mmCIF file of C-alpha atoms in Angstrom:
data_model
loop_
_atom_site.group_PDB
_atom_site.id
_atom_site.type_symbol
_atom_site.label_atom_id
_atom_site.label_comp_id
_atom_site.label_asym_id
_atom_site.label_seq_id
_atom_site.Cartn_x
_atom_site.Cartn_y
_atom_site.Cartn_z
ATOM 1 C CA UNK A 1 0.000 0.000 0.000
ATOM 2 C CA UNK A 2 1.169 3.249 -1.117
ATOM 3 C CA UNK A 3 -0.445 5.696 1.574
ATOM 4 C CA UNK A 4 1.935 8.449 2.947
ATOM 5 C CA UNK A 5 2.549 7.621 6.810
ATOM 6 C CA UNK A 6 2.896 10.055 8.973
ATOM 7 C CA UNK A 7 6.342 8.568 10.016
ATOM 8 C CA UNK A 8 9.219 6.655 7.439
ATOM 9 C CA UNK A 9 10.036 2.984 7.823
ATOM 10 C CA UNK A 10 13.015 4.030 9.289
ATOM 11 C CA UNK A 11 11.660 6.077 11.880
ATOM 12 C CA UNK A 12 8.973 3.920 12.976
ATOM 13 C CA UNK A 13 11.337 1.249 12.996
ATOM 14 C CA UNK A 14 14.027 3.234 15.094
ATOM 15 C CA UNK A 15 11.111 4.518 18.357
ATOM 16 C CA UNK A 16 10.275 0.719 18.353
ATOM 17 C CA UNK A 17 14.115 -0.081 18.538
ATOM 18 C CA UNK A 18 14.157 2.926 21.201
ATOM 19 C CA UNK A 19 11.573 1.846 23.061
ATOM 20 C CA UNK A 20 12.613 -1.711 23.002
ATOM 21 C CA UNK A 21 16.242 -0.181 24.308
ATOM 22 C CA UNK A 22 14.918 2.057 26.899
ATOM 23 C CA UNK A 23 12.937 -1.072 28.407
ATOM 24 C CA UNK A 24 16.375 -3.393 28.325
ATOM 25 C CA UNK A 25 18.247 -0.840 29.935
ATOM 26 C CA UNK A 26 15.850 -0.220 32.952
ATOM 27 C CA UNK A 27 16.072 -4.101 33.543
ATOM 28 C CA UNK A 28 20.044 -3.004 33.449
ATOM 29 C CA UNK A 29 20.925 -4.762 30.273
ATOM 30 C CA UNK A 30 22.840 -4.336 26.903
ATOM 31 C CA UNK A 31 21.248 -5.830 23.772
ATOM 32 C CA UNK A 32 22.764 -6.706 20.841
ATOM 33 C CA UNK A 33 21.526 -6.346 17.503
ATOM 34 C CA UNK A 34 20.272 -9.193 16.672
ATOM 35 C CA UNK A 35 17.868 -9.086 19.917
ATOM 36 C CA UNK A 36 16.612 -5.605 18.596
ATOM 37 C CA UNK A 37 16.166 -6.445 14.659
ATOM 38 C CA UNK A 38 14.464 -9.855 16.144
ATOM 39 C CA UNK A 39 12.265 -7.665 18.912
ATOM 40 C CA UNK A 40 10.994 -5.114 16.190
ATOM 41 C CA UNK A 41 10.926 -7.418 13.271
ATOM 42 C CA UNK A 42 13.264 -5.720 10.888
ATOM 43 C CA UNK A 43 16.014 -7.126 8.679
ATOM 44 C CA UNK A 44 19.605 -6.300 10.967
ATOM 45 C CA UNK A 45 21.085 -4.588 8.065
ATOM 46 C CA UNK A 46 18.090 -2.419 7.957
ATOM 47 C CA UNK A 47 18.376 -1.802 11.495
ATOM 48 C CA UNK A 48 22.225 -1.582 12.272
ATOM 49 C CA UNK A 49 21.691 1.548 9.757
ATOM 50 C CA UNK A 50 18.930 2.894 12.256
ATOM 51 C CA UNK A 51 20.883 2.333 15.297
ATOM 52 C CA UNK A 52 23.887 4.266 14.247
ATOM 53 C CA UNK A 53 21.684 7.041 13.935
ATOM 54 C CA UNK A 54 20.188 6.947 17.032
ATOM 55 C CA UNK A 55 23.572 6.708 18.540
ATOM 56 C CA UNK A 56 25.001 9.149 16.112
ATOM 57 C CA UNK A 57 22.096 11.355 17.797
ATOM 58 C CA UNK A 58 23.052 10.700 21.599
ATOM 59 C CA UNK A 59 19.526 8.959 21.931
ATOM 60 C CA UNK A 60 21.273 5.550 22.302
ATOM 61 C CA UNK A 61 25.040 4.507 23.371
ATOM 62 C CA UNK A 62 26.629 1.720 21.218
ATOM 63 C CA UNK A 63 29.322 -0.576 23.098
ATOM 64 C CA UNK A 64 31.737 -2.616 21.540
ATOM 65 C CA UNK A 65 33.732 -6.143 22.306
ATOM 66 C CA UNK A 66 32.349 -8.598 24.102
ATOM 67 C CA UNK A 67 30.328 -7.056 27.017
ATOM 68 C CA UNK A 68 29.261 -4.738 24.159
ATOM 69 C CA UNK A 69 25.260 -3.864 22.690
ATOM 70 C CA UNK A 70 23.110 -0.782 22.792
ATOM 71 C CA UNK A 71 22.022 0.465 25.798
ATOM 72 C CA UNK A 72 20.872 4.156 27.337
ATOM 73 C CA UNK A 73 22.217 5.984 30.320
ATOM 74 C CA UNK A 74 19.873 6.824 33.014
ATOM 75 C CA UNK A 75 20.446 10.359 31.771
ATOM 76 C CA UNK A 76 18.977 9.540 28.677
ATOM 77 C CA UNK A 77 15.820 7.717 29.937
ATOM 78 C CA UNK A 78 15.288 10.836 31.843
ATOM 79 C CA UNK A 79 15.918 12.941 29.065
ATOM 80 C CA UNK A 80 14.955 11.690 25.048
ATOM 81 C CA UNK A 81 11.661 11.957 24.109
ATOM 82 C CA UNK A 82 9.929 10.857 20.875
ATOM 83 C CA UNK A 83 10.635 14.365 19.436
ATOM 84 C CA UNK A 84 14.492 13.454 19.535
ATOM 85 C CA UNK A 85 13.686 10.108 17.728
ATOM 86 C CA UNK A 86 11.826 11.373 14.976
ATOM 87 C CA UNK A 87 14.068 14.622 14.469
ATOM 88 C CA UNK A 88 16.954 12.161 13.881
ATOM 89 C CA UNK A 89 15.667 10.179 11.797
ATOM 90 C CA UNK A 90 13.131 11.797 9.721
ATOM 91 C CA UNK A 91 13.931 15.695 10.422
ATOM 92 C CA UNK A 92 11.457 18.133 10.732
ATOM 93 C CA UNK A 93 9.520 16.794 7.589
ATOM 94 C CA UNK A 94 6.873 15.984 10.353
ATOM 95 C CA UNK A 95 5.644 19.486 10.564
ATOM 96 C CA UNK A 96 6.077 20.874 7.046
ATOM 97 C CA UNK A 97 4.791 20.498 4.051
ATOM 98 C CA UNK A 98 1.064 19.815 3.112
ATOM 99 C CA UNK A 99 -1.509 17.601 4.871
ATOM 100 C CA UNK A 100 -2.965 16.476 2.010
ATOM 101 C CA UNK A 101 0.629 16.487 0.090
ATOM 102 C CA UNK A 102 -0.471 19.262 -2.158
ATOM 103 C CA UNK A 103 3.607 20.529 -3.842
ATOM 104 C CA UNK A 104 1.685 24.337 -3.873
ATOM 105 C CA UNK A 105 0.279 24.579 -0.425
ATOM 106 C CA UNK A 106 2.031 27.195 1.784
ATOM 107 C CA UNK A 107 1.106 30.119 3.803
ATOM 108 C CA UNK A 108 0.466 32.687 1.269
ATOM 109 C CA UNK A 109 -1.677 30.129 -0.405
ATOM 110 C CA UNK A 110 -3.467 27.714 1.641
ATOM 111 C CA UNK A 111 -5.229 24.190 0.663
ATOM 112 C CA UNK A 112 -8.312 24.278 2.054
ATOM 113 C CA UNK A 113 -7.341 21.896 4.876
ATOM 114 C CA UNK A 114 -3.868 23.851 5.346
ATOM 115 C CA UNK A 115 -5.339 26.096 8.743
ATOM 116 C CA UNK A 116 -6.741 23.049 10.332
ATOM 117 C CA UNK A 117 -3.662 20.760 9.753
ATOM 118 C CA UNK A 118 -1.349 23.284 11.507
ATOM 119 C CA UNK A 119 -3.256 23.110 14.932
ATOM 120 C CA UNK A 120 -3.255 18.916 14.184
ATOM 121 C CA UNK A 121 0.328 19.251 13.766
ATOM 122 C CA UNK A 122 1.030 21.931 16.518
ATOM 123 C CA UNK A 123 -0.780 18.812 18.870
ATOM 124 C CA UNK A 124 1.414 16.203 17.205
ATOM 125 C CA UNK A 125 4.533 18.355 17.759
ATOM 126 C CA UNK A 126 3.161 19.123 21.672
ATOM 127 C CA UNK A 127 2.744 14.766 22.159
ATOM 128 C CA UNK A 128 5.966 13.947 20.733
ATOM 129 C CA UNK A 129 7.940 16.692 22.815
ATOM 130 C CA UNK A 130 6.112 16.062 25.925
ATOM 131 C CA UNK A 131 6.452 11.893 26.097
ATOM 132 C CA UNK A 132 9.269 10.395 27.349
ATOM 133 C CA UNK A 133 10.993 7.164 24.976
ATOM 134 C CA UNK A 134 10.880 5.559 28.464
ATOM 135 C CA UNK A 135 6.787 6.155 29.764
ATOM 136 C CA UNK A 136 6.097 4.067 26.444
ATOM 137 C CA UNK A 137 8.065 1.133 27.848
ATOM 138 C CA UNK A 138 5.683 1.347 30.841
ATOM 139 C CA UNK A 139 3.319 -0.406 28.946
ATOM 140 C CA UNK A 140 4.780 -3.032 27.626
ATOM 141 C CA UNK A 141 4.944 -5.315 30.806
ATOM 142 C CA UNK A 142 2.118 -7.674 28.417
ATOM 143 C CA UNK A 143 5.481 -8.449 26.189
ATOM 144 C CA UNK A 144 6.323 -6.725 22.883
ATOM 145 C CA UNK A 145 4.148 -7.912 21.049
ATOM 146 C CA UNK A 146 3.013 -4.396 19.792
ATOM 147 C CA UNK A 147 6.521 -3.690 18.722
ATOM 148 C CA UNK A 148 6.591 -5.944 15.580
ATOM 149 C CA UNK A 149 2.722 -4.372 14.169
#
């Protein structure tokens, strides 16, 4: 299917791998990534790719050698939220452009959905920089089921 998601691949791929990391490293451990392409479903070289952004990004720290895997500092479980995912994977892209994917939409000339999408994005933009990577791992005491949709 060809609709336009609101996220890429890559960045729904890399909150899953964040929130799959975030819940690891409250239990206190590294995981490797094989454990994260198997928990999220996604090919490793696929995800390898996602995870050196993320730690590229300082939302996730990257070990090597043998007591090596990804991991994040209490500092960062306090600290990334979903805003700092998306922003390093997908940019801003998020909050520009059309709703409806219209090239000529802007300001000065409006689609006819443009003033209503910008208070749907302003409440996008407000969820994603107010929600912790780690509240989302809260939920996920059931298993991880949800990770691999």
């Amino acid at each position: 299917s060809n609709r336009r998601k609101m996220f890429s691949k890559a960045c729904e791929y890399g909150i899953r791998a964040s929130i799959f990391i975030a819940e690891q490293s409250l239990l206190d451990k590294k995981v490797s990534l094989k454990d994260i392409a198997k928990a999220i479903d996604s090919p490793e070289a696929y995800t390898s790719k996602i995870l050196q952004q993320l730690s590229r990004n300082f939302i996730i720290n990257s070990d090597k050698g043998p007591t090596g895997g990804f991991s994040m500092s209490q500092q960062e479980l306090e600290e990334v939220k979903l805003s700092t995912v998306v922003t390093a994977i997908d940019g801003d892209a998020i909050y520009k452009g059309c709703g409806l994917g219209l090239k000529n939409c802007n300001e000065k000339m409006p689609c006819p959905v443009h003033n209503q999408f910008k208070v749907v994005r302003e409440e996008l933009r407000e969820m994603l920089e107010t929600t912790l990577v780690k509240s989302l791992t809260i939920d996920l005491k059931e298993g991880l089921t949800f990770l691999k949709r």
